[in-house]
Coordinates of C-alpha atoms in Angstrom, one line a residue:
X1 CA 2.6 22.5 -9.0
X2 CA 4.1 22.8 -5.5
X3 CA 3.7 20.4 -2.7
X4 CA 1.2 22.7 -0.7
X5 CA -1.0 22.8 -3.8
X6 CA -1.0 19.0 -4.2
X7 CA -2.1 18.6 -0.5
X8 CA -4.7 21.2 -0.9
X9 CA -6.1 19.4 -4.0
X10 CA -6.1 16.1 -1.7
X11 CA -8.1 17.8 1.0
X12 CA -10.7 18.7 -1.8
X13 CA -10.8 15.3 -2.8
X14 CA -11.3 13.8 0.7
X15 CA -14.0 16.3 1.5
X16 CA -15.8 17.4 -1.5
X17 CA -15.1 14.2 -3.9
X18 CA -13.7 10.9 -3.1
X19 CA -10.0 10.2 -2.0
X20 CA -7.9 7.5 -0.6
X21 CA -5.1 7.5 2.0
X22 CA -2.9 4.7 3.4
X23 CA -3.4 5.0 7.3
X24 CA -1.5 3.3 10.2
X25 CA -3.7 0.6 11.8
X26 CA -3.3 -2.6 13.8
X27 CA -5.6 -5.4 13.3
X28 CA -6.5 -8.4 15.5
X29 CA -8.7 -11.5 14.9
X30 CA -10.8 -13.0 17.6
X31 CA -12.4 -16.4 16.4
X32 CA -13.7 -19.6 18.1
X33 CA -17.0 -21.1 19.6
X34 CA -16.9 -18.6 22.3
X35 CA -15.3 -15.6 20.9
X36 CA -18.6 -13.6 20.4
X37 CA -19.8 -14.5 24.1
X38 CA -16.3 -13.6 25.5
X39 CA -16.1 -10.1 23.6
X40 CA -19.5 -9.5 24.6
X41 CA -18.3 -9.2 28.2
X42 CA -15.1 -7.4 27.2
X43 CA -16.2 -4.6 25.0
X44 CA -18.5 -1.7 25.5
X45 CA -20.4 -2.5 22.0
X46 CA -23.1 -5.0 21.6
X47 CA -20.8 -7.5 19.6
X48 CA -23.5 -10.2 19.5
X49 CA -26.0 -7.8 17.9
X50 CA -23.5 -7.0 15.0
X51 CA -24.7 -8.8 12.0
X52 CA -21.9 -10.4 9.7
X53 CA -20.1 -7.7 7.9
X54 CA -21.2 -4.8 10.1
X55 CA -18.8 -2.5 12.0
X56 CA -19.0 -0.6 15.1
X57 CA -16.8 1.5 17.5
X58 CA -16.1 0.1 20.9
X59 CA -14.3 0.8 24.1
X60 CA -11.9 -1.8 25.4
X61 CA -11.7 -0.8 29.3
X62 CA -9.7 -1.5 32.3
X63 CA -12.0 -2.9 35.2
X64 CA -11.8 0.6 36.6
X65 CA -13.4 2.1 33.4
X66 CA -10.4 3.9 31.8
X67 CA -9.3 3.1 28.3
X68 CA -7.2 0.4 27.2
X69 CA -8.0 1.1 23.5
X70 CA -10.5 2.5 21.3
X71 CA -11.2 -0.1 18.6
X72 CA -13.5 -0.8 15.6
X73 CA -15.3 -4.2 15.8
X74 CA -16.2 -5.7 12.4
X75 CA -18.1 -9.1 12.6
X76 CA -16.3 -11.1 9.8
X77 CA -18.0 -14.4 10.4
X78 CA -20.6 -15.9 13.0
X79 CA -17.8 -16.9 15.2
X80 CA -15.2 -14.3 14.3
X81 CA -14.4 -10.7 14.6
X82 CA -11.7 -8.3 13.6
X83 CA -10.7 -5.6 16.1
X84 CA -8.8 -2.7 14.4
X85 CA -7.1 0.1 16.3
X86 CA -4.5 2.9 15.9
X87 CA -1.1 1.7 15.1
X88 CA 1.1 0.9 17.9
X89 CA -2.0 -0.4 20.1
X90 CA -2.8 -3.8 18.7
X91 CA -0.4 -5.7 21.1
X92 CA -1.9 -3.9 24.0
X93 CA -5.5 -5.2 22.6
X94 CA -4.0 -8.7 22.4
X95 CA -2.4 -8.6 26.0
X96 CA -5.7 -7.2 27.4
X97 CA -8.0 -9.7 25.9
X98 CA -5.7 -12.6 26.5
X99 CA -5.5 -11.7 30.3
X100 CA -9.0 -12.3 31.1
X101 CA -9.6 -15.3 28.5
X102 CA -8.8 -18.1 30.8
X103 CA -10.3 -21.4 29.6
X104 CA -12.5 -19.5 26.9
X105 CA -12.6 -21.3 23.4
X106 CA -11.4 -18.4 21.4
X107 CA -8.0 -17.6 19.6
X108 CA -6.7 -14.1 19.7
X109 CA -4.0 -13.0 17.3
X110 CA -2.6 -10.0 15.3
X111 CA -3.1 -9.8 11.6
X112 CA -0.5 -8.7 9.2
X113 CA -2.8 -6.3 7.4
X114 CA -2.7 -2.8 5.9
X115 CA -5.5 -0.2 5.8
X116 CA -6.7 2.0 3.1
X117 CA -9.2 4.9 3.9
X118 CA -11.7 6.1 1.5
X119 CA -13.5 9.2 2.3
X120 CA -15.6 11.8 0.8
X121 CA -19.2 12.2 -0.3
X122 CA -18.5 11.2 -3.8
X123 CA -17.7 7.6 -2.7
X124 CA -19.7 4.8 -4.3
X125 CA -19.9 2.1 -1.6
X126 CA -21.6 -0.2 -4.1
X127 CA -18.5 -0.1 -6.3
X128 CA -16.0 -1.0 -3.5
X129 CA -14.3 -4.3 -3.8
X130 CA -13.6 -6.3 -0.7
X131 CA -9.8 -6.8 -0.6
X132 CA -8.7 -10.6 -1.1
X133 CA -8.6 -12.1 2.4
X134 CA -9.7 -8.9 3.9
X135 CA -12.8 -7.0 4.6
X136 CA -14.6 -3.6 4.1
X137 CA -15.3 -1.6 7.4
X138 CA -17.5 1.4 7.9
X139 CA -15.5 4.5 8.6
X140 CA -15.0 5.1 12.3
X141 CA -15.3 8.9 11.8
X142 CA -18.7 10.3 13.0
X143 CA -20.7 12.5 10.7
X144 CA -18.0 11.7 7.8
X145 CA -18.6 9.5 4.9
X146 CA -16.3 6.7 4.2
X147 CA -15.1 3.1 4.5
X148 CA -11.6 1.4 5.2
X149 CA -10.4 -1.4 3.2
X150 CA -8.4 -3.7 5.6
X151 CA -6.2 -6.7 4.4
X152 CA -2.8 -8.1 3.4
X153 CA -2.8 -5.8 0.2
X154 CA -5.8 -3.6 -0.4
X155 CA -5.8 -1.8 -3.6
X156 CA -6.6 1.9 -4.6
X157 CA -10.0 1.6 -6.5
X158 CA -9.7 2.9 -10.2
X159 CA -10.4 6.5 -10.5
X160 CA -9.9 7.4 -6.7
X161 CA -7.2 9.9 -6.0
X162 CA -4.5 8.5 -3.6
X163 CA -3.8 11.4 -1.0
X164 CA -0.9 12.5 1.0
X165 CA -1.1 11.6 4.6
X166 CA -0.8 15.1 5.6
X167 CA -4.1 16.0 3.8
X168 CA -5.8 13.1 5.7
X169 CA -4.5 14.2 8.9
X170 CA -5.7 17.7 8.3
X171 CA -9.3 16.4 7.5
X172 CA -9.2 14.2 10.6
X173 CA -8.3 16.9 12.9
X174 CA -11.1 19.2 11.4
X175 CA -13.5 16.3 11.8
X176 CA -12.8 16.0 15.6
X177 CA -11.7 12.2 15.4
X178 CA -9.4 11.2 18.3
X179 CA -6.7 8.7 18.0
X180 CA -5.0 6.5 20.5
X181 CA -1.5 8.1 21.7
X182 CA -2.5 11.6 21.1
X183 CA -6.1 12.4 22.4
X184 CA -6.6 9.1 23.9
X185 CA -4.5 7.2 26.3
X186 CA -4.7 4.9 29.4
X187 CA -5.9 7.7 31.5
X188 CA -8.8 8.7 29.4
X189 CA -12.4 7.9 30.4
X190 CA -15.0 7.0 27.8
X191 CA -17.2 10.2 28.9
X192 CA -14.3 12.5 27.7
X193 CA -14.2 11.2 24.2
X194 CA -17.7 12.4 22.9
X195 CA -18.1 8.8 21.4
X196 CA -20.1 7.1 24.1
X197 CA -23.4 7.2 22.0
X198 CA -21.4 5.4 19.1
X199 CA -19.2 2.9 21.1
X200 CA -21.2 1.8 24.2
X201 CA -24.3 -0.1 24.5
X202 CA -26.6 0.5 27.7
X203 CA -28.8 -2.5 27.1
X204 CA -26.6 -5.5 26.4
X205 CA -25.7 -6.4 29.9
X206 CA -22.2 -6.3 31.8
X207 CA -18.8 -5.7 30.5
X208 CA -15.6 -5.0 32.1
X209 CA -15.5 -1.4 32.9
X210 CA -19.2 -0.8 32.6
X211 CA -19.7 0.8 36.1
X212 CA -17.8 4.1 35.4
X213 CA -19.4 4.6 31.9
X214 CA -23.0 3.9 33.3
X215 CA -22.5 6.0 36.4
X216 CA -21.1 9.0 34.2
X217 CA -24.1 8.8 31.9
X218 CA -26.6 8.7 34.7
X219 CA -25.0 11.8 36.0
X220 CA -24.5 14.0 33.0
X221 CA -22.8 12.3 30.4
X222 CA -19.7 14.5 30.4
X223 CA -16.5 14.0 32.1
X224 CA -14.1 16.6 33.8
X225 CA -12.5 17.1 30.2
X226 CA -14.2 17.3 27.0
X227 CA -12.7 16.6 23.5
X228 CA -12.8 20.0 21.7
X229 CA -11.6 21.7 18.3
X230 CA -9.6 24.7 18.7
X231 CA -9.2 27.2 15.6
X232 CA -6.0 28.8 16.2
X233 CA -4.8 32.4 14.5
X234 CA -1.7 30.8 13.1
X235 CA 0.5 27.7 13.4
X236 CA 0.9 26.1 17.1
X237 CA 2.9 23.2 18.1
X238 CA 1.5 19.9 19.8
X239 CA 1.9 20.3 23.6
X240 CA 0.9 23.9 23.5
X241 CA -1.1 25.2 26.5
X242 CA -4.4 26.5 26.3
X243 CA -4.8 29.3 29.0
X244 CA -8.1 30.9 30.3
X245 CA -8.0 33.5 32.9
X246 CA -4.2 32.7 33.7
X247 CA -5.1 28.8 34.3
X248 CA -4.1 26.2 31.9
X249 CA -7.4 24.6 30.5
X250 CA -5.8 22.0 28.1
X251 CA -2.8 20.8 26.2
X252 CA -2.9 20.7 22.3
X253 CA -2.9 17.0 21.2
X254 CA -3.2 17.2 17.4
X255 CA -2.7 20.1 15.1
X256 CA -3.0 20.6 11.4
X257 CA -3.3 23.6 8.8
X258 CA -7.2 24.3 8.6
X259 CA -8.5 22.3 5.5
X260 CA -11.1 25.2 5.2
X261 CA -8.1 27.5 4.3
X262 CA -6.8 24.7 1.8
X263 CA -10.2 24.3 0.2
X264 CA -10.7 28.0 -0.3
X265 CA -7.4 28.3 -2.1
X266 CA -7.9 25.1 -4.2
X267 CA -11.4 25.4 -5.3
X268 CA -13.0 28.7 -3.9
X269 CA -15.5 26.8 -1.8
X270 CA -15.4 26.7 2.1
X271 CA -15.7 24.0 4.7
X272 CA -16.3 26.1 7.5
X273 CA -15.4 29.3 9.4
X274 CA -12.7 31.9 9.2
X275 CA -10.5 33.3 6.7
X276 CA -6.9 33.5 6.0
X277 CA -4.1 31.0 7.3
X278 CA -5.3 29.3 10.4
X279 CA -4.5 25.9 12.0
X280 CA -7.0 23.5 13.7
X281 CA -6.2 21.7 16.8
X282 CA -7.6 19.0 19.2
X283 CA -7.4 19.2 22.9
X284 CA -9.3 17.6 25.9
X285 CA -10.5 20.9 27.4
X286 CA -11.6 21.4 31.1
X287 CA -15.4 21.1 31.4
X288 CA -15.9 24.7 32.8
X289 CA -14.7 26.1 29.6
X290 CA -17.9 26.4 27.6
X291 CA -17.6 26.8 23.8
X292 CA -17.5 29.0 21.9
X293 CA -14.6 30.5 24.2
X294 CA -11.5 32.6 23.4
X295 CA -8.3 31.2 24.7
X296 CA -4.6 32.2 24.7
X297 CA -2.4 29.5 23.3
X298 CA 1.2 29.6 24.9
X299 CA 4.3 27.4 24.3
X300 CA 8.2 27.8 24.5
X301 CA 9.0 30.8 22.4
X302 CA 5.6 31.6 21.1
X303 CA 2.0 32.8 21.7
X304 CA -1.3 32.8 19.6
X305 CA -5.1 33.0 20.1
X306 CA -7.8 30.6 19.6
X307 CA -11.3 29.7 19.8
X308 CA -12.5 26.6 21.5
X309 CA -15.4 25.0 19.5
X310 CA -17.7 21.9 20.1
X311 CA -17.2 19.1 17.6

């Protein structure tokens, strides 16, 4: 069996059964008598309202409302939380939280943890064991079943297929899940991500960067760009431009073979739309491009056509 067939089987496991994949995440622990109160004023999520063991997405924002990091908040104890974010952004989270801490009685530090993602409708959450000295956190993927095992040395559960990272990435892109350093960076505003309903509370009170989030929500809830999925007629590179009427509407930020095509060749079932070998991309597309919309995709030495879709 070739590499492509193995990846196709991994996609089927992650989307139709249950699969595991090692993912690159940074973890930060914030603990102390004033940790929860401090984070309540720094994160967009209602940290104080999370019961112990619960997890939720949150924005960590600059005072002007742009993104420092998209994090998952897990209430690990009454006076402690673990924040995990995409690899390479953990130090930025520590620096940002430390900057405003002043004399707050809370300790902030990195955890040398690994992360194992479990995805798929066949996941038996009751049978998932908490890693030693770690935790189990609900998947941050909207509308997609799963949990992540975080800790010094989480183990792949018995009977669960360990999948290739390329298969995991294909499913992530198809699911429309943004990551820091690709779709999201310090220029992003929350309204562009499509995650405000999941990551921001409008009832908990003030937090750093709240003004922009509240103002955008009061106006329309949308930013000048919106995160969209792009189904491409063939492979395209990251950095390719989406062109509508001779104007550049977006730049491709992530791209992967279409897992719908993979699942077709592997099992005869379909995950959605199209036939033949496509690729699926993510891009922050100008608001005036209303899905579904046909676009031309251009890059140095190549062109393709594509269709912009809502997530």
